[in-house]
Each structure stands twice: as structure tokens, then as C-alpha cells.
Coordinates of C-alpha atoms in Angstrom, one line a residue:
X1 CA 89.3 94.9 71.8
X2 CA 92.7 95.7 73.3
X3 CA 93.7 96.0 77.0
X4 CA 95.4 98.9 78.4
X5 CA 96.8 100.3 82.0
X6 CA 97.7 103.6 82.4
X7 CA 98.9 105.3 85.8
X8 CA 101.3 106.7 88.1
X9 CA 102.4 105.2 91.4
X10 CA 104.7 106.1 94.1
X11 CA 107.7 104.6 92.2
X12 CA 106.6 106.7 89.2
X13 CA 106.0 110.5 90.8
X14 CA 106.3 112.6 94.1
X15 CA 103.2 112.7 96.6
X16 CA 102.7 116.0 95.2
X17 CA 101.4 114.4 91.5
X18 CA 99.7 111.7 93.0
X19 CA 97.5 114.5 95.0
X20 CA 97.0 116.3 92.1
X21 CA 95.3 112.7 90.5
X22 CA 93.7 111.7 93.0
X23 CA 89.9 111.0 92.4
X24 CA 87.8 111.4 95.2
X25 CA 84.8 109.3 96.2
X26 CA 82.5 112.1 95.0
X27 CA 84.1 112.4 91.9
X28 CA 84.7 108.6 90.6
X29 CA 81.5 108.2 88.7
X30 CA 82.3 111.5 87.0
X31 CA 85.6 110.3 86.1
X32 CA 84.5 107.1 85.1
X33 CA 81.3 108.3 82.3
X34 CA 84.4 111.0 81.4
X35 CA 86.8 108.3 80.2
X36 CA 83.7 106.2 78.7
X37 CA 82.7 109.0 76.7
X38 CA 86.2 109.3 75.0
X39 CA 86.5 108.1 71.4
X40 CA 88.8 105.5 71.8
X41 CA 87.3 104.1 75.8
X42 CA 84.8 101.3 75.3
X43 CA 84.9 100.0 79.3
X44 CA 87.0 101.8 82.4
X45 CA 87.6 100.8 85.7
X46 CA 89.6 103.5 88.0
X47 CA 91.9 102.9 91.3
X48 CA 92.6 106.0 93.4
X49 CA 95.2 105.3 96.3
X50 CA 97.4 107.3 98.2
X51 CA 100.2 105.0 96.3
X52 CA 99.0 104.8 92.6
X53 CA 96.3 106.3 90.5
X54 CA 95.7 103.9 87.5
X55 CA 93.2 103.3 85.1
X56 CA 92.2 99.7 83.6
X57 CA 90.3 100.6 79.7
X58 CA 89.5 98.5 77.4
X59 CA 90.2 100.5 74.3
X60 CA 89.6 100.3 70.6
X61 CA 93.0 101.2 69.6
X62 CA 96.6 101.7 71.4
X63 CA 97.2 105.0 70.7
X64 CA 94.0 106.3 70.7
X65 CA 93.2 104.7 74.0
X66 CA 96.4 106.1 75.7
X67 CA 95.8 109.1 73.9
X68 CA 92.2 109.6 75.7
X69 CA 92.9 108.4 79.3
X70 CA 96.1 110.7 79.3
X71 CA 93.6 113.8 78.3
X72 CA 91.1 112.9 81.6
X73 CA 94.1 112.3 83.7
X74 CA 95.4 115.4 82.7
X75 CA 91.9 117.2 83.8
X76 CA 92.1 115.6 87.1
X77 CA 95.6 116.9 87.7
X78 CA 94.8 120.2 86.3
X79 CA 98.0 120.8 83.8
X80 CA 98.5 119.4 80.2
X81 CA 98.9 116.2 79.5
X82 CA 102.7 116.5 78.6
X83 CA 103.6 117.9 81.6
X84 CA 102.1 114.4 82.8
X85 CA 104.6 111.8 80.7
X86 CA 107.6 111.5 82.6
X87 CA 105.1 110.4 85.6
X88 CA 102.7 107.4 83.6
X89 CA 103.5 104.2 82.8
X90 CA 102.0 102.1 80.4
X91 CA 100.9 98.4 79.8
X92 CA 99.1 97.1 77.2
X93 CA 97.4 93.7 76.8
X94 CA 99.9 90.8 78.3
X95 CA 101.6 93.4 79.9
X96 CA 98.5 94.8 81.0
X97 CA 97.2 91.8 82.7
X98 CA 100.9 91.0 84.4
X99 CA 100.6 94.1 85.9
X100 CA 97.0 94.2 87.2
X101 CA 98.0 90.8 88.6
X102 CA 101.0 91.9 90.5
X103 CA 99.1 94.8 91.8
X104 CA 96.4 92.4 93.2
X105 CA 99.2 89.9 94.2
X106 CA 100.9 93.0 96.6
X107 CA 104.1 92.6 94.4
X108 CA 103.6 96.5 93.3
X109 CA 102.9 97.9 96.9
X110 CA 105.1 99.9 98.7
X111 CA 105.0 97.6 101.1
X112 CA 105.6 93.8 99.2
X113 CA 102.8 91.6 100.1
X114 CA 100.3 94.2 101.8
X115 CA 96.8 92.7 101.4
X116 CA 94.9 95.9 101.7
X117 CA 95.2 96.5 98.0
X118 CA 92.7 93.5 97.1
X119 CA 90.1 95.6 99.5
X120 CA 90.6 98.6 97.4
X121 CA 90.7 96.5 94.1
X122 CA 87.4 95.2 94.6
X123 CA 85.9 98.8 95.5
X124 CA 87.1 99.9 92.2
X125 CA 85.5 97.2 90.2
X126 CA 82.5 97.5 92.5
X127 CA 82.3 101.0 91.7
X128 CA 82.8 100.9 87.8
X129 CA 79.9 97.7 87.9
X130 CA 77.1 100.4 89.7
X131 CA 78.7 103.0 87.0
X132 CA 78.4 100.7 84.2
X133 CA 81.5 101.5 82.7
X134 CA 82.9 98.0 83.2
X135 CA 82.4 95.5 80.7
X136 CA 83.0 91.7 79.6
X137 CA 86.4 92.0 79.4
X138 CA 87.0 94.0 82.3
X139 CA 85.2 92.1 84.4
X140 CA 87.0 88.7 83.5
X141 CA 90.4 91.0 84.0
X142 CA 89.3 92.2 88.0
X143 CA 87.5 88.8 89.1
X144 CA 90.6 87.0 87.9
X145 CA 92.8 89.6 89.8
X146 CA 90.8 89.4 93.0
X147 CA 91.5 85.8 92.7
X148 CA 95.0 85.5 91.9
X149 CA 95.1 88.1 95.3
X150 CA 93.6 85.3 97.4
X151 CA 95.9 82.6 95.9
X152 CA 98.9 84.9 96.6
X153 CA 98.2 85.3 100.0
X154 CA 96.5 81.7 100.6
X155 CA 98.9 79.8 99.3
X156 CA 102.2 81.4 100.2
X157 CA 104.0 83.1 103.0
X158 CA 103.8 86.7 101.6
X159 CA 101.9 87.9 104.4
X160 CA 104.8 87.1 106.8
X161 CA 106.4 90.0 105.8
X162 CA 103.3 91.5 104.6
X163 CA 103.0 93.9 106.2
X164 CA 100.6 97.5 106.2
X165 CA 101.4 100.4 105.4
X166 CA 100.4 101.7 108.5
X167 CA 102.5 99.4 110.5
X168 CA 105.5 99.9 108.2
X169 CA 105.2 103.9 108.7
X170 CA 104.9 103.0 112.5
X171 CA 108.1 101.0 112.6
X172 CA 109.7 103.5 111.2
X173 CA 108.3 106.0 113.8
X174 CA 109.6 104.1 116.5
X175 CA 113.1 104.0 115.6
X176 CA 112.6 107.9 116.1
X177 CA 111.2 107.4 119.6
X178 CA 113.8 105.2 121.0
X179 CA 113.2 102.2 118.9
X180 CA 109.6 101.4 121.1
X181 CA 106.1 103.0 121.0
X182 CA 104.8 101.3 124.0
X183 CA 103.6 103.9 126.3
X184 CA 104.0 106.7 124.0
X185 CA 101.0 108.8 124.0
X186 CA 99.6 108.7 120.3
X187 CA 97.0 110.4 118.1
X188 CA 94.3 109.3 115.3
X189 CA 93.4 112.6 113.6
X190 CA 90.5 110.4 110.9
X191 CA 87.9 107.9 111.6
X192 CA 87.8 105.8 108.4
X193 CA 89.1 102.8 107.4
X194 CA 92.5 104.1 107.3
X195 CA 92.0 106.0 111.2
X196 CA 90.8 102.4 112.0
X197 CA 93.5 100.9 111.3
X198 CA 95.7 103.2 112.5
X199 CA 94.2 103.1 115.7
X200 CA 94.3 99.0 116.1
X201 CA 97.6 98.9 115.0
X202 CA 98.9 102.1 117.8
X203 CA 96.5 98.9 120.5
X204 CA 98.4 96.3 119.2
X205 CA 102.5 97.8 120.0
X206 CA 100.8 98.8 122.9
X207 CA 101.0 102.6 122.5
X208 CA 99.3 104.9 125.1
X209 CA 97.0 107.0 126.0
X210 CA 95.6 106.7 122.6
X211 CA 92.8 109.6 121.4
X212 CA 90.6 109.6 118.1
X213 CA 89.5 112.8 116.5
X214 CA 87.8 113.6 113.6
X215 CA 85.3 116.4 111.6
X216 CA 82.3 113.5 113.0
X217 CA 82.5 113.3 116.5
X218 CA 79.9 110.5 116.9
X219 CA 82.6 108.2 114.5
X220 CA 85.4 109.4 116.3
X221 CA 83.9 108.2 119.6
X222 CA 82.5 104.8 117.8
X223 CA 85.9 104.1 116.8
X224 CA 87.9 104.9 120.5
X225 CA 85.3 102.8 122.4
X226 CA 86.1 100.0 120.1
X227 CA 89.7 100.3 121.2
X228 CA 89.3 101.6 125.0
X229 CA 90.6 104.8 123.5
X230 CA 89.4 108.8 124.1
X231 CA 87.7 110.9 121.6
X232 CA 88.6 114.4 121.4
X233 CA 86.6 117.4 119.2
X234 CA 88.8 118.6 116.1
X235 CA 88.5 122.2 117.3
X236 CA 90.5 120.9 120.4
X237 CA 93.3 119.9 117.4
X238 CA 96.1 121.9 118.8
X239 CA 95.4 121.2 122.8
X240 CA 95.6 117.9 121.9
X241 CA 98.7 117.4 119.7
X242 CA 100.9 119.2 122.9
X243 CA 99.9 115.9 124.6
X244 CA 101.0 113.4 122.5
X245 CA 104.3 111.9 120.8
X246 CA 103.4 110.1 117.8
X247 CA 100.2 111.1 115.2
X248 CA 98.5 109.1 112.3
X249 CA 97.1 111.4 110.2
X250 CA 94.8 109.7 107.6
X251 CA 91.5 111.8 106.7
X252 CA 89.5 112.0 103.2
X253 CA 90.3 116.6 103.7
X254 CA 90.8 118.3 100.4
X255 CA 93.0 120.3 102.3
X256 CA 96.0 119.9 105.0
X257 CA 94.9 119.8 108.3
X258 CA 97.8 119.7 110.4
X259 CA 98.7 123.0 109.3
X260 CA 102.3 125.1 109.9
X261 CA 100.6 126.9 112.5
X262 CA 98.1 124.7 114.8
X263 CA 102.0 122.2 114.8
X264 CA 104.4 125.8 115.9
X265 CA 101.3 126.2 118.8
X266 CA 101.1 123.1 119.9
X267 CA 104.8 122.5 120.0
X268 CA 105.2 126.1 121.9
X269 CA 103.0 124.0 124.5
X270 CA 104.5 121.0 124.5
X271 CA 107.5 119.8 127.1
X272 CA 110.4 119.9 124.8
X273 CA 112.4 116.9 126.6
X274 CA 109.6 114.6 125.6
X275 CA 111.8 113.9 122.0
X276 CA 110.4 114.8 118.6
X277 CA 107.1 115.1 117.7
X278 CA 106.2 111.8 115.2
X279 CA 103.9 112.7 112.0
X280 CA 102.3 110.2 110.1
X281 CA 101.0 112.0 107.1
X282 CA 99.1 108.5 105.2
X283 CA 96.6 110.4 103.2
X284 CA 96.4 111.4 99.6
X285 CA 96.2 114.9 99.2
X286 CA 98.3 115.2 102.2
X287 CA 97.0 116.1 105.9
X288 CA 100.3 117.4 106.6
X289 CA 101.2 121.0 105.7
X290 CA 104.5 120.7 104.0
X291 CA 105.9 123.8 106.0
X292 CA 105.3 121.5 109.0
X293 CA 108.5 119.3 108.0
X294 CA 110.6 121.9 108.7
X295 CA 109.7 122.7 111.9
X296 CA 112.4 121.7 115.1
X297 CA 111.5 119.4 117.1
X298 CA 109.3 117.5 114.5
X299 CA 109.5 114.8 112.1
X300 CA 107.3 113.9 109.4
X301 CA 106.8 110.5 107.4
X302 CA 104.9 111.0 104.3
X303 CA 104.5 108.5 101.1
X304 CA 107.5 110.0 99.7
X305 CA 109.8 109.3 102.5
X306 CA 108.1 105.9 102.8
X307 CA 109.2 105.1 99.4
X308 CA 112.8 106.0 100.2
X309 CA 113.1 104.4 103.4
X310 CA 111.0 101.3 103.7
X311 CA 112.5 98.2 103.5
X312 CA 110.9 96.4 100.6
X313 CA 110.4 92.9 100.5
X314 CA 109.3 89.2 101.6
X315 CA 110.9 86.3 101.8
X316 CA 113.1 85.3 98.6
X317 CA 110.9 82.1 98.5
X318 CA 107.6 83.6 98.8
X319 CA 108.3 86.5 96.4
X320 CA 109.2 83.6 93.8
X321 CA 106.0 81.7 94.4
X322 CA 104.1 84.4 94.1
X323 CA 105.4 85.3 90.6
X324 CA 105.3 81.7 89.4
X325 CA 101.2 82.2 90.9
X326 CA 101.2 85.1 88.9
X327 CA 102.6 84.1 85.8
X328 CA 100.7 81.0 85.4
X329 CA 97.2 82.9 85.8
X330 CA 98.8 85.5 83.3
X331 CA 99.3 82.6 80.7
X332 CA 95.1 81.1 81.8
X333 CA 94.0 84.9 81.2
X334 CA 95.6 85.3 77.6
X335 CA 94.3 82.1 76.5
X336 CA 91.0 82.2 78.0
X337 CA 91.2 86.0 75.9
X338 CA 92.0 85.1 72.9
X339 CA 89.8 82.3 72.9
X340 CA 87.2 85.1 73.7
X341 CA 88.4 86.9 71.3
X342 CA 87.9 84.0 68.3
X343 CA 84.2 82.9 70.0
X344 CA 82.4 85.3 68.5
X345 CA 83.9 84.9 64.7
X346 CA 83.2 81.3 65.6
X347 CA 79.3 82.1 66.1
X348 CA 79.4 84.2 62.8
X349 CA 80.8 81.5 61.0
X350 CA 77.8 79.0 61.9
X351 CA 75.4 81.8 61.9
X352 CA 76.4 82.3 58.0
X353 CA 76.4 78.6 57.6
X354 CA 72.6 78.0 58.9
X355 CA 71.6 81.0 57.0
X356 CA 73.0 79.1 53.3
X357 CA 71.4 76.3 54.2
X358 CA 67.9 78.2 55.6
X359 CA 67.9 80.0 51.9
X360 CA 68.9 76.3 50.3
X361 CA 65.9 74.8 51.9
X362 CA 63.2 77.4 51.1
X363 CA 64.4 77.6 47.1
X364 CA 63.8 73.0 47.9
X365 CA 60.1 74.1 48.8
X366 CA 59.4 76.0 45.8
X367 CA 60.9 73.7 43.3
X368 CA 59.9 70.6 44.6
X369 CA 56.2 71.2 46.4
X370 CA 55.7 67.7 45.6
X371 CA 57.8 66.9 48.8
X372 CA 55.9 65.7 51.8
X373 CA 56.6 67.0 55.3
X374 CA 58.8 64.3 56.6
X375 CA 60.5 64.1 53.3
X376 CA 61.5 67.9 53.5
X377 CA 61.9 67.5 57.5
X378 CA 64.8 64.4 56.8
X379 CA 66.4 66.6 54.0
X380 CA 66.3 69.5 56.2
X381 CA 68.5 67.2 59.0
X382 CA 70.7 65.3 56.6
X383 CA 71.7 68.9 55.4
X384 CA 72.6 70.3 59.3
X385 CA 74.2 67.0 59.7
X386 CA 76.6 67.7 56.8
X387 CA 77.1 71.1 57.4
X388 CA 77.6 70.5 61.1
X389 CA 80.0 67.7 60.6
X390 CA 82.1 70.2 58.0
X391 CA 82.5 73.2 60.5
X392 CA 83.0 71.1 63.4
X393 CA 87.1 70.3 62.9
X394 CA 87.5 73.6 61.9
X395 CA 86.1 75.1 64.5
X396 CA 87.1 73.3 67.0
X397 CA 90.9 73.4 65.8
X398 CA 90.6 77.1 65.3
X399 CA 89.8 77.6 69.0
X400 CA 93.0 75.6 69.8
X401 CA 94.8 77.7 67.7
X402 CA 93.6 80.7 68.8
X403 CA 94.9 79.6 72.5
X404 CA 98.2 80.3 71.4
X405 CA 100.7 83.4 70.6
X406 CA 99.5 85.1 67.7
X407 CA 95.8 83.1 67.7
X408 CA 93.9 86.3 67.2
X409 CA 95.1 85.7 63.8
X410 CA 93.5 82.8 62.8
X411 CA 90.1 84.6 63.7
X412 CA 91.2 87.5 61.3
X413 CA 91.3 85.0 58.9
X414 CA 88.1 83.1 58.9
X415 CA 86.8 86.3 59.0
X416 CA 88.2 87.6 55.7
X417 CA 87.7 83.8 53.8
X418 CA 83.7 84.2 54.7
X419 CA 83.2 87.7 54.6
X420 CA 81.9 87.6 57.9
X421 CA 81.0 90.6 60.2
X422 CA 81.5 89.9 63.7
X423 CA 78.9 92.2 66.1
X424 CA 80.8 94.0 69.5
X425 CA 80.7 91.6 72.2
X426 CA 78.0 92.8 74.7
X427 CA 78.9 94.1 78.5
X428 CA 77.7 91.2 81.1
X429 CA 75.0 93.1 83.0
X430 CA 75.6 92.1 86.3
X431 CA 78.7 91.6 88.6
X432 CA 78.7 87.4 89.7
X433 CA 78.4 87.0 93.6
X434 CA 82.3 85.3 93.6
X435 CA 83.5 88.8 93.8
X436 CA 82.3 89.0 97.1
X437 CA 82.8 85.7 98.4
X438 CA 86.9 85.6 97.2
X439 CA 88.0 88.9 98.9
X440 CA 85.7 88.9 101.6
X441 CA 88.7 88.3 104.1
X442 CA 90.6 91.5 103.5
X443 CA 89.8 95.0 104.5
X444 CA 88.2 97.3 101.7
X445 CA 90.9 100.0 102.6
X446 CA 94.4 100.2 104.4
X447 CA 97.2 99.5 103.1
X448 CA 96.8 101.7 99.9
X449 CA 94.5 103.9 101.5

């Protein structure tokens, strides 16, 4: 079984692509028993982010594999899937596991170090467990990766510099608005996770009035009570932006909702010596219209002028320990695989063995019936023993062996010397409570939204 990771990320294609592949809640288990029902797709585990689309398969064969997940993606984006290449990138087993590391680690965000991507990590796996389309190896692969998330951010200063993206995109805002956002009357147009944080962060620089709005008015008003904010009604959208200087747009709409129109009326009614009007378009397809960009008087920060613009990067020493974290659990993963990997040819190998010395035993009976029971009985152990004692080096070495570079091969081997026919390694059933308890401390959406 072979490991495989194939997406597209900010660094990889415009906002524009990453709409067109983005999953939706609604639409995750359908994506998931789509790529499970490909040829080549034996377990799938998908993450849809405003930053990266990517999916996790553990695949038969390379090409095969690559071949299938590129034909779904391609049917979630709605065009062929050449027209997808110069987008994907592609990892395949070491490679695969650095990179699913690194992701969990925050060494791939936009934002280095952002620990909102272990919240959305663990939905993903979470969501492949209740769709059964995540198996043993995948499994390992995203408990492992939740992990190595803590350590990064447990055991290193990463989250210094950390930051969100929300909190990036509002830095960036306020150099716009005078280089400060305290007392600048802002608005939350999205009451999720991503609204949420939106709206603590606009508390925290002390931005002001703030107001909430959203398609559900009773969330909206749950989430500006929690903050000693106002909810306003969505149909009140345009009234509402003509009061304001800076907005975080962040809802799950299929569509933009900040449109070229509802921004010209409420600009027509808003003082024009207030400055620029601020846009924070964090959502995935985009909230922002992208007529509204060129509109006077306002400025818009999307994911792709994110990319260009934020200023990347930790600590010199705390991006280094990270990846020595990262490596190290890399090297642990890819033994404890390919010891996985030789386990099962192991089994086979004494399975074969006990089933010689069954049929040896039964052909004893018939020829000698004169035996009593404890005679047979002692010859039945005194043959385990030997066999036991025989297999035991060997099997035991060929484990150590199999821990190294090129160990799968020794497993080929035994297999070919004894003819032996190894069965596909089940799916573990159930997702181990550890999930929970490790990532527990980070939200389930934010920085990635």
C-alpha cells in the first residue's frame, strides 16, 4: 500500500482555482465514497480550506492513484483534468508524510506557525472516520500528524509569531487606516468559526462599534453578546456597511455577497473623508464580488493578496526546531510503516509454518495410533519448540531490517522464498479517543478557514 498527497494551495494557484475545488460541508461524504470508489483509491481523507484543497489516499499504485484523485478533483472544479496540472502538487510516501507533517506543524500556512490548521486537520480525519473511507494507514498518518502539531506548538516558540490569519489580514488593514484600528467602526458579515474569530480578534485591537450579521439572526446575536457587540439583519447589509471602516467577510455563501452594487450604495452613503473602505474577503468561494476591487474609495484583501503581501515567517530558531520536530517523527513514521508493512508477511510466514506442522502431526496419528495422548501431546510441543526456535531469528532480524531504507524489500522476499500470500491489511474500525484529547486546545476552524 503506497501513500499519496495530491492538492493545490495558495502557493500553487489563484483564489479563483481554489474556489472552484473547494468541497463544501454538504458535499464531503460525496467526495469522499467518489474517490473510494476509484480503481486505484483504497482509503481517502480530504481537507478543504480557503488556503489548500488536498487529498491524503492511500492508493494501490502511483500512477493509478494520481491518475484517479486528479479525475474527482477535476469534477469538483468542473474542467478537465489537464487544465488542472500546472495547479497540483504531488507527494508520495516519505514525501507524502513530510508534507502532511509540515502542514500540521503550520510550516505550509500562509501564515508560518498558525495553529488553526490542526483544528481543521482533525475535522477532516474526523469526517473520513464517520465516512469510512479512512483506513489503518491513514489513520496512523493523521493521529501522528495531530501530534507532531501539538509538539510543534508545545515545544517551541512558533506561536510567537504564529499568528491567524485573521489577525495577519487585519494588520494589514490597519496600515491602510492609519496604521491603528482602535476606534474604527468594524463589521462581521458571518457567524461561524471564522466570523468568531474575526469578531474576538476586531475586541482584542480594540476596534469599535463592532456589529455581527449574518443569513441566522439568532447566531449573529449569540455571537455580538459574547463580545458586547450589535447584531444587525443581512437585509440591512448596505445601511450598515455606510457606517463602518473596516469588514471581515467570512461566510460558508456559494455565492459573493458583498456584491459590486450593495458596496457603489453604500459607499454613495458613506462620508467620503472617513478614508477607504477596508475589505476582508477570508472565505473560500469568495464573499467579495471581484468588481468590488475596483471600486474608489475601497480596498480589498483577499487570499491572493495575502499571499503576496504577508510577511512570512517565525523566528529563525523556532522554524529550525520545528523542522528538526518534523523530521525526526518523519524518520518514526517510515519505520513504524515499513515495519507495518513486513508484519503481515511475518504472520503468513508462521501461519504457513503451523500449518506444515498441523498436517505433520495428523499423518503422526494415522501411522503411529499406537501413540498415547501424552506421547503425541510432547511430540506435538517438541515440534512448535523447534519450529518456533527456527523462525524466531529470522523473524525477528527481518523486522529490523525492514526498519531501514529499502526494508519493504526483505518482505518481498520471504514472500517469494515461501510462496506466501499475504491478505490486505484490514481498516481499524474505530477512531482511538487520543485524537481528541491531543488537539483539544486549538480551534476546529480559523486560521485556514
Amino acid at each position: 500500500m503506497k501513500l499519496i498527497v495530491v492538492g493545490a494551495s495558495y502557493r500553487t494557484a489563484p483564489v479563483a482555482t481554489l474556489e472552484r475545488l473547494a468541497v463544501a460541508p454538504a458535499d464531503l461524504t460525496r467526495t469522499l465514497d467518489r474517490l473510494i470508489a476509484q480503481p486505484y483509491v483504497t482509503e481517502a481523507v480530504l481537507v478543504s480550506t480557503c488556503n489548500r484543497v488536498e487529498v491524503y489516499a492511500a492508493v494501490s499504485g502511483f500512477h493509478g492513484g494520481l491518475g484517479d484523485i486528479c479525475v474527482v478533483l477535476a469534477e469538483q472544479a468542473g474542467c478537465r483534468p489537464a487544465a488542472l496540472a500546472n495547479n497540483l502538487y504531488v507527494h508520495f510516501d516519505a514525501a507524502a508524510v513530510d508534507h502532511v507533517f509540515r502542514v500540521a506543524a503550520g510550516l505550509d500556512s500562509m501564515v508560518v506557525g498558525e495553529a488553526q490548521i490542526l483544528g481543521q486537520l482533525r475535522d477532516a480525519y474526523h469526517w473520513a472516520s464517520g465516512a469510512d473511507t479512512a483506513g489503518r494507514l491513514l489513520h496512523e498518518l493523521m493521529q501522528q500528524a495531530l501530534r507532531v502539531g501539538k509538539r510543534a506548538h508545545s515545544e517551541t516558540g512558533i506561536d510567537r509569531a504564529g499568528q491567524s490569519v485573521v489577525t495577519a489580514a487585519l494588520d494589514l488593514a490597519a496600515e491602510l487606516l492609519d496604521g491603528d484600528l482602535a476606534g474604527r467602526p468594524a463589521l462581521v458579515v458571518g457567524a461561524g468559526a471564522m466570523g468568531s474569530l474575526g469578531v474576538a480578534t476586531l475586541a482584542r485591537l480594540g476596534a469599535g462599534p463592532l456589529t455581527v450579521t449574518n443569513r441566522g439572526a439568532d447566531r449573529a446575536v449569540r455571537l455580538a453578546e459574547s463580545y458586547g457587540a450589535a447584531a444587525a439583519p443581512m437585509a440591512e447589509l448596505t445601511t450598515t456597511l455606510s457606517t463602518v471602516d473596516i469588514v471581515v467577510a467570512a461566510t460558508a455563501a456559494t455565492e459573493a455577497v458583498l456584491t459590486r452594487d450593495v458596496v457603489t450604495r453604500a459607499l454613495a452613503a458613506r462620508d467620503r473623508d472617513r478614508g477607504p473602505l477596508v475589505l476582508l474577503d477570508l472565505a473560500v468561494p469568495r464573499d467579495v464580488e471581484p468588481g468590488v476591487a475596483g471600486l474608489p474609495g475601497v480596498e480589498v484583501i483577499d487570499i491572493d493578496r495575502m499571499a503576496a503581501l504577508v510577511a512570512e515567517g517565525p523566528a529563525a530558531a523556532d522554524a529550525a526546531a520545528v523542522e528538526q520536530i518534523v523530521a525526526a517523527e518523519v524518520d518514526a513514521f517510515l519505520t513504524w510503516l515499513r515495519g507495518a508493512d513486513v508484519a503481515p508477511t511475518v504472520a503468513a510466514l508462521r501461519g504457513r509454518a503451523e500449518d506444515v506442522v498441523s498436517a505433520e502431526l495428523r499423518r503422526l496419528a494415522q501411522r503411529r495410533p499406537d501413540l498415547t495422548d501424552d506421547q503425541r501431546a510432547e511430540v506435538a510441543r517438541t515440534v512448535h519448540r523447534v519450529v518456533q526456535r527456527l523462525l524466531h531469528q529470522p523473524t525477528v532480524r527481518v523486522r529490523q531490517l525492514a526498519a531501514e531504507p529499502g526494508g519493504d524489500q526483505y518482505a518481498a522476499l520471504l514472500r517469494e522464498l515461501f510462496d506466501l500470500e499475504v491478505p490486505q491489511t484490514s481498516p481499524v474500525d474505530t477512531v482511538p479517543d487520543v485524537v481528541d484529547a491531543t488537539v483539544d486546545d486549538y480551534p476546529p476552524t480559523g486560521g485556514e478557514r
